[in-house]
C-alpha cells in the first residue's frame, strides 16, 4: 500500500513537471530525462516496485509498469 502511495506521488510530480516543461519550452518533453536536463526535475524517480516509469511522448502518458497500468498520468490529470 505504501508503494502505491509513492507511485501516486511520483505521477503527480510527473504531471506538474511535464506541464511546467510545456509552459517553459512550448513543447512536450521527448523523454522523462529531458525534464532533468531542463532543470524541471532534479532526478527521475525510480518506481518503488523496482521497475522504471514509462513515458509516451505522443500521448504524454506516464505509467508504472509494475502496477499493471492501474496508475498513470497523462500530463494534465491523473487517471486511476
GROMACS .gro file of N, CA, C and O in nm:
model
  320
    1UNK      N    1   0.083  -0.120   0.000
    1UNK     CA    2   0.000   0.000   0.000
    1UNK      C    3   0.087   0.126   0.000
    1UNK      O    4   0.056   0.222  -0.068
    2UNK      N    5   0.193   0.126   0.076
    2UNK     CA    6   0.283   0.241   0.079
    2UNK      C    7   0.346   0.264  -0.059
    2UNK      O    8   0.357   0.377  -0.104
    3UNK      N    9   0.383   0.155  -0.125
    3UNK     CA   10   0.442   0.169  -0.258
    3UNK      C   11   0.344   0.230  -0.357
    3UNK      O   12   0.382   0.309  -0.443
    4UNK      N   13   0.216   0.194  -0.344
    4UNK     CA   14   0.114   0.254  -0.430
    4UNK      C   15   0.105   0.405  -0.405
    4UNK      O   16   0.087   0.484  -0.499
    5UNK      N   17   0.117   0.446  -0.281
    5UNK     CA   18   0.114   0.589  -0.247
    5UNK      C   19   0.233   0.661  -0.308
    5UNK      O   20   0.221   0.774  -0.355
    6UNK      N   21   0.348   0.595  -0.309
    6UNK     CA   22   0.467   0.654  -0.369
    6UNK      C   23   0.448   0.670  -0.520
    6UNK      O   24   0.483   0.773  -0.578
    7UNK      N   25   0.388   0.570  -0.584
    7UNK     CA   26   0.360   0.579  -0.728
    7UNK      C   27   0.267   0.697  -0.754
    7UNK      O   28   0.291   0.777  -0.845
    8UNK      N   29   0.163   0.711  -0.675
    8UNK     CA   30   0.069   0.824  -0.690
    8UNK      C   31   0.143   0.957  -0.677
    8UNK      O   32   0.121   1.048  -0.756
    9UNK      N   33   0.228   0.967  -0.576
    9UNK     CA   34   0.304   1.091  -0.556
    9UNK      C   35   0.394   1.119  -0.675
    9UNK      O   36   0.402   1.231  -0.725
   10UNK      N   37   0.463   1.016  -0.723
   10UNK     CA   38   0.553   1.034  -0.837
   10UNK      C   39   0.476   1.077  -0.961
   10UNK      O   40   0.521   1.164  -1.037
   11UNK      N   41   0.358   1.020  -0.984
   11UNK     CA   42   0.279   1.057  -1.101
   11UNK      C   43   0.232   1.202  -1.092
   11UNK      O   44   0.229   1.273  -1.193
   12UNK      N   45   0.200   1.247  -0.971
   12UNK     CA   46   0.166   1.389  -0.954
   12UNK      C   47   0.286   1.476  -0.986
   12UNK      O   48   0.272   1.581  -1.051
   13UNK      N   49   0.403   1.432  -0.944
   13UNK     CA   50   0.526   1.505  -0.973
   13UNK      C   51   0.550   1.513  -1.123
   13UNK      O   52   0.582   1.619  -1.177
   14UNK      N   53   0.531   1.400  -1.193
   14UNK     CA   54   0.548   1.399  -1.338
   14UNK      C   55   0.447   1.492  -1.406
   14UNK      O   56   0.483   1.567  -1.498
   15UNK      N   57   0.322   1.490  -1.364
   15UNK     CA   58   0.221   1.578  -1.422
   15UNK      C   59   0.263   1.724  -1.412
   15UNK      O   60   0.256   1.798  -1.509
   16UNK      N   61   0.303   1.762  -1.293
   16UNK     CA   62   0.345   1.901  -1.269
   16UNK      C   63   0.467   1.935  -1.352
   16UNK      O   64   0.474   2.042  -1.413
   17UNK      N   65   0.564   1.844  -1.357
   17UNK     CA   66   0.688   1.869  -1.431
   17UNK      C   67   0.663   1.878  -1.581
   17UNK      O   68   0.718   1.966  -1.648
   18UNK      N   69   0.579   1.790  -1.635
   18UNK     CA   70   0.550   1.793  -1.778
   18UNK      C   71   0.478   1.922  -1.815
   18UNK      O   72   0.511   1.988  -1.914
   19UNK      N   73   0.383   1.961  -1.734
   19UNK     CA   74   0.310   2.086  -1.761
   19UNK      C   75   0.404   2.207  -1.751
   19UNK      O   76   0.398   2.298  -1.834
   20UNK      N   77   0.491   2.207  -1.653
   20UNK     CA   78   0.589   2.315  -1.638
   20UNK      C   79   0.682   2.321  -1.759
   20UNK      O   80   0.711   2.428  -1.813
   21UNK      N   81   0.728   2.206  -1.805
   21UNK     CA   82   0.816   2.198  -1.922
   21UNK      C   83   0.743   2.254  -2.045
   21UNK      O   84   0.800   2.331  -2.122
   22UNK      N   85   0.617   2.215  -2.061
   22UNK     CA   86   0.540   2.262  -2.177
   22UNK      C   87   0.521   2.413  -2.174
   22UNK      O   88   0.529   2.479  -2.277
   23UNK      N   89   0.495   2.469  -2.056
   23UNK     CA   90   0.480   2.615  -2.044
   23UNK      C   91   0.613   2.685  -2.073
   23UNK      O   92   0.616   2.788  -2.139
   24UNK      N   93   0.720   2.627  -2.023
   24UNK     CA   94   0.851   2.691  -2.036
   24UNK      C   95   0.907   2.682  -2.178
   24UNK      O   96   0.965   2.778  -2.227
   25UNK      N   97   0.888   2.568  -2.246
   25UNK     CA   98   0.952   2.546  -2.376
   25UNK      C   99   0.854   2.542  -2.493
   25UNK      O  100   0.896   2.533  -2.608
   26UNK      N  101   0.724   2.543  -2.464
   26UNK     CA  102   0.626   2.544  -2.572
   26UNK      C  103   0.612   2.411  -2.644
   26UNK      O  104   0.551   2.405  -2.750
   27UNK      N  105   0.666   2.306  -2.588
   27UNK     CA  106   0.658   2.173  -2.646
   27UNK      C  107   0.663   2.070  -2.534
   27UNK      O  108   0.699   2.104  -2.421
   28UNK      N  109   0.630   1.949  -2.567
   28UNK     CA  110   0.635   1.842  -2.468
   28UNK      C  111   0.775   1.783  -2.460
   28UNK      O  112   0.845   1.779  -2.561
   29UNK      N  113   0.814   1.732  -2.344
   29UNK     CA  114   0.946   1.669  -2.334
   29UNK      C  115   0.949   1.540  -2.415
   29UNK      O  116   0.849   1.468  -2.423
   30UNK      N  117   1.064   1.510  -2.474
   30UNK     CA  118   1.079   1.388  -2.553
   30UNK      C  119   1.093   1.265  -2.463
   30UNK      O  120   1.049   1.156  -2.498
   31UNK      N  121   1.155   1.285  -2.346
   31UNK     CA  122   1.178   1.175  -2.251
   31UNK      C  123   1.162   1.231  -2.110
   31UNK      O  124   1.164   1.352  -2.089
   32UNK      N  125   1.152   1.141  -2.014
   32UNK     CA  126   1.150   1.186  -1.874
   32UNK      C  127   1.284   1.247  -1.837
   32UNK      O  128   1.290   1.341  -1.758
   33UNK      N  129   1.391   1.197  -1.895
   33UNK     CA  130   1.524   1.253  -1.869
   33UNK      C  131   1.535   1.397  -1.918
   33UNK      O  132   1.613   1.475  -1.865
   34UNK      N  133   1.454   1.434  -2.018
   34UNK     CA  134   1.452   1.572  -2.067
   34UNK      C  135   1.409   1.668  -1.956
   34UNK      O  136   1.453   1.783  -1.953
   35UNK      N  137   1.324   1.621  -1.867
   35UNK     CA  138   1.279   1.704  -1.754
   35UNK      C  139   1.395   1.736  -1.661
   35UNK      O  140   1.404   1.845  -1.606
   36UNK      N  141   1.486   1.642  -1.646
   36UNK     CA  142   1.604   1.662  -1.562
   36UNK      C  143   1.702   1.755  -1.632
   36UNK      O  144   1.752   1.851  -1.573
   37UNK      N  145   1.730   1.729  -1.758
   37UNK     CA  146   1.824   1.813  -1.835
   37UNK      C  147   1.780   1.957  -1.839
   37UNK      O  148   1.863   2.048  -1.839
   38UNK      N  149   1.648   1.980  -1.841
   38UNK     CA  150   1.595   2.116  -1.846
   38UNK      C  151   1.588   2.181  -1.708
   38UNK      O  152   1.555   2.298  -1.696
   39UNK      N  153   1.617   2.103  -1.605
   39UNK     CA  154   1.613   2.158  -1.469
   39UNK      C  155   1.475   2.160  -1.408
   39UNK      O  156   1.454   2.221  -1.304
   40UNK      N  157   1.380   2.092  -1.470
   40UNK     CA  158   1.243   2.089  -1.419
   40UNK      C  159   1.233   1.987  -1.304
   40UNK      O  160   1.161   2.009  -1.208
   41UNK      N  161   1.307   1.877  -1.315
   41UNK     CA  162   1.317   1.777  -1.208
   41UNK      C  163   1.464   1.761  -1.170
   41UNK      O  164   1.552   1.775  -1.255
   42UNK      N  165   1.488   1.731  -1.043
   42UNK     CA  166   1.626   1.702  -1.001
   42UNK      C  167   1.671   1.566  -1.050
   42UNK      O  168   1.788   1.548  -1.086
   43UNK      N  169   1.579   1.470  -1.049
   43UNK     CA  170   1.608   1.335  -1.097
   43UNK      C  171   1.476   1.268  -1.131
   43UNK      O  172   1.370   1.308  -1.085
   44UNK      N  173   1.485   1.165  -1.215
   44UNK     CA  174   1.366   1.087  -1.247
   44UNK      C  175   1.346   0.987  -1.134
   44UNK      O  176   1.435   0.907  -1.106
   45UNK      N  177   1.231   0.992  -1.067
   45UNK     CA  178   1.208   0.897  -0.958
   45UNK      C  179   1.211   0.752  -1.008
   45UNK      O  180   1.177   0.724  -1.123
   46UNK      N  181   1.251   0.664  -0.920
   46UNK     CA  182   1.251   0.521  -0.951
   46UNK      C  183   1.122   0.461  -0.899
   46UNK      O  184   1.081   0.487  -0.786
   47UNK      N  185   1.058   0.383  -0.982
   47UNK     CA  186   0.936   0.314  -0.942
   47UNK      C  187   0.965   0.232  -0.816
   47UNK      O  188   1.061   0.154  -0.814
   48UNK      N  189   0.888   0.249  -0.709
   48UNK     CA  190   0.916   0.179  -0.584
   48UNK      C  191   0.903   0.027  -0.592
   48UNK      O  192   0.948  -0.044  -0.503
   49UNK      N  193   0.846  -0.023  -0.702
   49UNK     CA  194   0.835  -0.167  -0.720
   49UNK      C  195   0.958  -0.223  -0.792
   49UNK      O  196   0.964  -0.341  -0.822
   50UNK      N  197   1.057  -0.137  -0.820
   50UNK     CA  198   1.182  -0.182  -0.878
   50UNK      C  199   1.193  -0.171  -1.028
   50UNK      O  200   1.293  -0.209  -1.087
   51UNK      N  201   1.092  -0.117  -1.092
   51UNK     CA  202   1.095  -0.101  -1.237
   51UNK      C  203   1.109   0.047  -1.269
   51UNK      O  204   1.126   0.129  -1.180
   52UNK      N  205   1.101   0.080  -1.396
   52UNK     CA  206   1.109   0.221  -1.438
   52UNK      C  207   0.970   0.270  -1.477
   52UNK      O  208   0.885   0.192  -1.519
   53UNK      N  209   0.951   0.399  -1.466
   53UNK     CA  210   0.828   0.458  -1.518
   53UNK      C  211   0.841   0.465  -1.669
   53UNK      O  212   0.949   0.484  -1.724
   54UNK      N  213   0.728   0.450  -1.736
   54UNK     CA  214   0.724   0.451  -1.882
   54UNK      C  215   0.653   0.577  -1.927
   54UNK      O  216   0.544   0.609  -1.879
   55UNK      N  217   0.715   0.648  -2.021
   55UNK     CA  218   0.660   0.774  -2.072
   55UNK      C  219   0.636   0.761  -2.221
   55UNK      O  220   0.723   0.716  -2.296
   56UNK      N  221   0.518   0.801  -2.266
   56UNK     CA  222   0.485   0.805  -2.408
   56UNK      C  223   0.478   0.951  -2.448
   56UNK      O  224   0.386   1.023  -2.407
   57UNK      N  225   0.575   0.995  -2.525
   57UNK     CA  226   0.583   1.137  -2.561
   57UNK      C  227   0.473   1.181  -2.659
   57UNK      O  228   0.451   1.299  -2.677
   58UNK      N  229   0.404   1.087  -2.719
   58UNK     CA  230   0.293   1.122  -2.810
   58UNK      C  231   0.166   1.154  -2.731
   58UNK      O  232   0.095   1.249  -2.763
   59UNK      N  233   0.137   1.075  -2.629
   59UNK     CA  234   0.015   1.093  -2.551
   59UNK      C  235   0.042   1.165  -2.419
   59UNK      O  236  -0.053   1.202  -2.349
   60UNK      N  237   0.168   1.180  -2.382
   60UNK     CA  238   0.213   1.238  -2.254
   60UNK      C  239   0.179   1.149  -2.135
   60UNK      O  240   0.184   1.193  -2.021
   61UNK      N  241   0.144   1.023  -2.161
   61UNK     CA  242   0.114   0.931  -2.052
   61UNK      C  243   0.242   0.886  -1.982
   61UNK      O  244   0.339   0.851  -2.048
   62UNK      N  245   0.238   0.885  -1.851
   62UNK     CA  246   0.343   0.826  -1.770
   62UNK      C  247   0.273   0.718  -1.688
   62UNK      O  248   0.168   0.742  -1.631
   63UNK      N  249   0.332   0.599  -1.685
   63UNK     CA  250   0.270   0.492  -1.608
   63UNK      C  251   0.376   0.408  -1.540
   63UNK      O  252   0.492   0.409  -1.578
   64UNK      N  253   0.332   0.337  -1.440
   64UNK     CA  254   0.416   0.243  -1.371
   64UNK      C  255   0.396   0.107  -1.436
   64UNK      O  256   0.285   0.055  -1.440
   65UNK      N  257   0.502   0.049  -1.489
   65UNK     CA  258   0.493  -0.085  -1.549
   65UNK      C  259   0.460  -0.189  -1.443
   65UNK      O  260   0.400  -0.291  -1.472
   66UNK      N  261   0.498  -0.162  -1.322
   66UNK     CA  262   0.483  -0.260  -1.214
   66UNK      C  263   0.342  -0.271  -1.160
   66UNK      O  264   0.309  -0.366  -1.090
   67UNK      N  265   0.255  -0.175  -1.190
   67UNK     CA  266   0.122  -0.173  -1.131
   67UNK      C  267   0.016  -0.200  -1.237
   67UNK      O  268  -0.098  -0.159  -1.226
   68UNK      N  269   0.053  -0.271  -1.342
   68UNK     CA  270  -0.041  -0.314  -1.445
   68UNK      C  271  -0.125  -0.202  -1.504
   68UNK      O  272  -0.242  -0.221  -1.532
   69UNK      N  273  -0.068  -0.085  -1.517
   69UNK     CA  274  -0.139   0.025  -1.581
   69UNK      C  275  -0.252   0.085  -1.500
   69UNK      O  276  -0.324   0.169  -1.549
   70UNK      N  277  -0.271   0.041  -1.377
   70UNK     CA  278  -0.378   0.100  -1.295
   70UNK      C  279  -0.346   0.242  -1.255
   70UNK      O  280  -0.435   0.321  -1.229
   71UNK      N  281  -0.220   0.275  -1.250
   71UNK     CA  282  -0.179   0.410  -1.215
   71UNK      C  283  -0.108   0.471  -1.335
   71UNK      O  284  -0.009   0.418  -1.381
   72UNK      N  285  -0.162   0.581  -1.384
   72UNK     CA  286  -0.094   0.651  -1.491
   72UNK      C  287  -0.132   0.797  -1.488
   72UNK      O  288  -0.233   0.836  -1.431
   73UNK      N  289  -0.048   0.877  -1.547
   73UNK     CA  290  -0.072   1.021  -1.558
   73UNK      C  291  -0.068   1.056  -1.705
   73UNK      O  292   0.003   0.993  -1.783
   74UNK      N  293  -0.144   1.155  -1.745
   74UNK     CA  294  -0.144   1.193  -1.886
   74UNK      C  295  -0.088   1.332  -1.909
   74UNK      O  296  -0.109   1.389  -2.014
   75UNK      N  297  -0.013   1.385  -1.816
   75UNK     CA  298   0.045   1.517  -1.834
   75UNK      C  299  -0.048   1.629  -1.796
   75UNK      O  300  -0.007   1.743  -1.786
   76UNK      N  301  -0.176   1.601  -1.777
   76UNK     CA  302  -0.272   1.703  -1.740
   76UNK      C  303  -0.354   1.664  -1.618
   76UNK      O  304  -0.387   1.745  -1.536
   77UNK      N  305  -0.389   1.537  -1.610
   77UNK     CA  306  -0.471   1.492  -1.497
   77UNK      C  307  -0.439   1.346  -1.470
   77UNK      O  308  -0.404   1.272  -1.559
   78UNK      N  309  -0.455   1.307  -1.347
   78UNK     CA  310  -0.432   1.169  -1.307
   78UNK      C  311  -0.549   1.081  -1.343
   78UNK      O  312  -0.664   1.122  -1.331
   79UNK      N  313  -0.520   0.961  -1.386
   79UNK     CA  314  -0.623   0.863  -1.412
   79UNK      C  315  -0.595   0.744  -1.322
   79UNK      O  316  -0.482   0.714  -1.293
   80UNK      N  317  -0.700   0.677  -1.280
   80UNK     CA  318  -0.681   0.558  -1.197
   80UNK      C  319  -0.783   0.454  -1.231
   80UNK      O  320  -0.893   0.480  -1.259
   0.00000   0.00000   0.00000
